[in-house]
Each structure stands twice: as C-alpha cells, then as structure tokens.
C-alpha positions as a printed Julia matrix, in Angstrom:
220×3 Matrix{Float64}:
 107.62   98.56   91.69
 108.16   99.09   95.52
 106.26   96.24   96.08
 108.9    94.08   94.35
 111.75   94.21   97.17
 109.61   93.86   99.53
 110.05   90.02  101.17
 107.5    87.26  101.33
 106.75   84.78  105.17
 105.13   82.02  104.58
 102.32   81.26  106.87
 100.67   78.57  108.18
  97.23   77.7   107.35
  96.11   75.82  110.89
  94.66   72.9   111.36
  96.11   71.25  108.71
  97.16   67.96  109.58
 100.88   67.17  110.3
 103.11   67.07  109.07
 103.05   70.72  106.74
 103.42   70.58  103.44
 104.62   73.67  101.0
 100.88   73.37  100.13
  99.53   74.2   104.19
 101.03   77.88  104.2
 100.36   80.51  102.6
 102.49   83.52  100.85
 102.1    86.98  101.65
 104.23   89.86  101.86
 106.37   90.64  104.39
 104.82   94.43  104.85
 106.33   93.71  109.27
 109.85   94.54  108.11
 110.01   98.51  108.02
 113.28  100.05  106.38
 113.31  104.01  108.38
 116.37  106.3   107.6
 118.1   108.01  110.3
 116.95  111.6   110.58
 121.5   112.59  111.11
 120.98  111.75  107.23
 118.94  114.88  106.55
 121.44  116.86  108.0
 123.44  115.81  105.15
 123.08  118.45  102.02
 124.94  116.26   99.6
 122.22  113.53   99.6
 118.7   115.2   100.54
 117.28  118.83   99.31
 114.34  120.07  101.16
 110.57  120.55   98.91
 108.04  122.34   99.8
 104.54  120.43   98.4
 102.53  122.93   96.36
  98.52  122.3    97.03
  97.2   119.49   94.45
 100.79  118.19   94.06
 100.9   113.94   94.74
 103.69  111.87   95.84
 103.48  110.57   92.14
 103.73  114.59   90.56
 106.73  115.42   92.76
 108.08  111.67   91.85
 107.98  112.18   88.83
 109.83  116.17   88.22
 112.35  115.12   90.64
 113.43  111.66   89.63
 111.76  111.57   85.72
 109.29  108.32   87.37
 105.83  108.25   89.49
 106.8   105.27   90.26
 109.64  106.08   93.06
 107.05  108.03   94.92
 107.75  105.21   97.78
 111.18  106.69   98.03
 109.39  110.09   99.08
 107.69  107.8   101.56
 110.34  106.41  102.98
 113.01  108.8   103.58
 110.42  111.32  104.99
 109.61  107.95  107.13
 106.1   108.25  106.61
 103.71  106.88  108.21
 100.43  106.91  106.13
 100.81  109.14  103.09
  97.62  109.62  103.09
  97.66  111.65  106.49
 100.89  112.46  106.51
 100.38  114.18  103.17
  99.59  118.82  103.19
  95.51  119.33  103.11
  94.71  122.14  100.5
  93.14  125.22  101.81
  89.58  124.59  101.86
  90.36  120.3   102.36
  91.97  121.95  105.63
  88.59  123.77  106.56
  86.53  121.59  106.29
  88.48  118.33  108.48
  88.32  121.58  111.11
  84.62  122.65  110.52
  84.3   119.13  110.9
  86.74  118.06  114.17
  85.57  121.23  116.2
  82.26  123.23  116.93
  84.17  126.75  116.47
  87.33  125.97  115.43
  88.12  129.7   114.57
  87.25  130.49  118.55
  88.74  127.58  119.92
  91.38  128.27  121.51
  93.88  125.67  121.67
  96.51  126.74  123.17
  98.09  130.32  123.92
 101.9   131.04  122.76
 104.64  133.55  123.11
 105.6   136.68  121.07
 109.26  137.52  120.94
 109.52  141.19  122.95
 112.35  142.69  122.83
 113.45  145.16  125.71
 115.39  147.95  124.01
 118.3   148.33  124.9
 121.33  146.49  122.42
 124.49  144.15  123.79
 127.27  144.75  120.97
 124.7   145.99  117.9
 122.45  142.68  119.12
 118.7   143.9   120.12
 117.8   141.85  123.83
 115.03  139.52  123.49
 112.93  140.43  126.95
 110.75  137.46  126.46
 111.19  134.43  123.34
 108.25  134.1   121.6
 106.62  130.98  120.77
 106.58  129.79  124.07
 103.69  127.8   124.61
 101.62  129.24  127.54
  98.55  128.7   129.63
  95.87  131.33  130.06
  97.06  132.79  133.82
 100.23  133.87  132.03
  98.34  135.41  128.99
  96.47  137.73  131.73
  99.36  138.11  134.42
 101.87  140.94  134.01
 105.47  140.0   133.13
 108.35  142.16  134.88
 111.79  142.4   132.78
 115.24  144.21  132.33
 114.66  147.53  129.94
 118.35  147.83  130.09
 117.78  151.35  132.79
 115.35  149.64  135.28
 112.82  146.91  135.93
 109.29  147.55  134.4
 106.48  145.35  133.57
 104.56  144.2   130.5
 100.69  143.44  130.85
 100.66  139.64  129.65
  98.61  140.16  126.33
 101.0   141.86  124.86
 103.85  140.21  125.01
 101.32  136.42  124.3
  98.24  135.44  122.59
  96.22  132.66  122.15
  95.88  130.3   119.56
  92.74  129.01  117.54
  91.7   125.56  116.87
  92.02  126.27  113.36
  95.21  128.45  113.51
  97.07  124.58  115.73
  95.73  123.52  112.37
  97.18  124.86  109.55
 100.25  125.35  111.61
 100.39  121.67  112.23
  99.43  121.39  107.75
 101.98  123.75  106.86
 104.72  121.49  108.78
 103.48  118.19  106.08
 104.99  120.72  103.36
 108.36  120.48  103.89
 109.75  116.83  102.71
 112.84  116.38  101.84
 113.4   114.33   98.14
 116.89  112.33   97.88
 118.82  114.11   94.77
 119.04  111.84   92.44
 122.59  110.86   91.47
 121.84  109.01   94.78
 118.5   106.82   94.18
 120.07  104.19   92.5
 122.09  103.17   96.15
 119.61  104.8    97.71
 117.6   101.02   95.62
 119.77   98.85   96.72
 120.24   99.61  100.2
 116.8    99.56  100.66
 116.97   95.79   97.72
 119.61   94.13  100.68
 118.2    95.03  103.68
 114.28   93.49  103.06
 117.41   89.86  102.17
 116.46   87.26  104.91
 119.42   86.22  107.26
 119.99   82.94  107.59
 117.9    81.26  110.31
 116.48   78.4   110.63
 112.61   79.26  109.08
 114.27   80.61  106.13
 113.92   79.0   102.43
 115.55   81.35  100.63
 116.67   85.03  100.66
 113.34   86.68   99.9
 111.23   83.87  102.13
 110.95   82.17  104.96
 107.86   80.93  107.01
 106.73   80.95  109.87
 103.99   78.5   112.64
C-alpha cells in the first residue's frame, strides 16, 4: 500500500549512445523524497493519541488494532518520524539484555553517567515542598564525590554528593532509552483518509523540465 504512493524516478543507464531514448532509462521508486510530520502536530490531542508499545507487538499488529488493517503500518512509521523501524521499536527484556551483554564488557557494573536525585530542602513555600536539588540532571563523578550546600529554611547546610546523585550503569541507561521507544503517537482513525490523501499529494512531482508526469520524472 505504501509503495503505491511513492513516485518513480527514471535513471539513465549510461554509457548509452546519444540521443537517449526511453529504453536508456531504468525506473525506480524515489525513496529520496522523505515525508516528515511536523513535531508540533503531536501536541494536538484531537488528531493523535499516545500509545505504549507492549512486548511482542509489531507495527503491523498495532496497525491492525488501531485501523483494522495491518498494511497501514507505514502510517505509524511516518507519523512517528521513524528512520529505521527495525531499530526504532523497543526490545523485549531478554533482547535488551542480549544486546547489552554483547555491546559492553560488563553492562551491569560499568557506569555510563551520574545523575541527580531530587532532594527536598525540608521546608515549604505556600504549602509546596521546596526542592533543593532537582532530580534527573546529568552530572560528573566529581559532583558525586563532593559536598553540596543548600538552604533548609533556617540555615545553610551541606549534603554528600552520593546522597543527591547516583551512578547510572550501562544497562540502566540502555533500558531507559529502550523505554522511550515504547511511547508513540497514533493518528486517530477518523483522520486516516485525510493523512493518506495529504501524503499522496506530497509525492506528486511539480512541473519541471525533468517531469514526465505527476508520478514520474527522469534524471541524468
């Protein structure tokens, strides 16, 4: 289904005698034309809905569930700006461990980076706990081994770096990255035909000297 919307481009198969004839060209699908969805569109909940990919699910099974047709898997690829669906899909737990153990000497003990842990100051403003150190910030080993000062509402005190930050091991990092791949956006079914028509029109060639028709042009 997807390939029927991709236009052709005719490549000349030189060296061939001049002038060239139609037989001197080889037609191929023009995959250099890339359709990309504007990322701002994902903020429109009226058009898209979030979906979390479960272990064992494939794009075609998700398309079947969402649109009633497994051959609409290409729509999920395009609306999520996937470059290579083979690598953009999340791995299962066992696949992830196999990957990490092949990629790293010791993925469970080798540190990828350090990051902060949220640490509350111990007092409130307007009924809300004041955060002395924000969590999730990437820091270095020096930060982890250093004392850090903060205001507890009465005085300046210090806290050890290993209490407000932690090492993130290679496996933990890869696992977090893998989990990010689970969250995708699904185009709501009622907008499916509109999207397909827009995609079809975007692949039509504009007038040019190389244009043979709206679906074919030649080069060379």
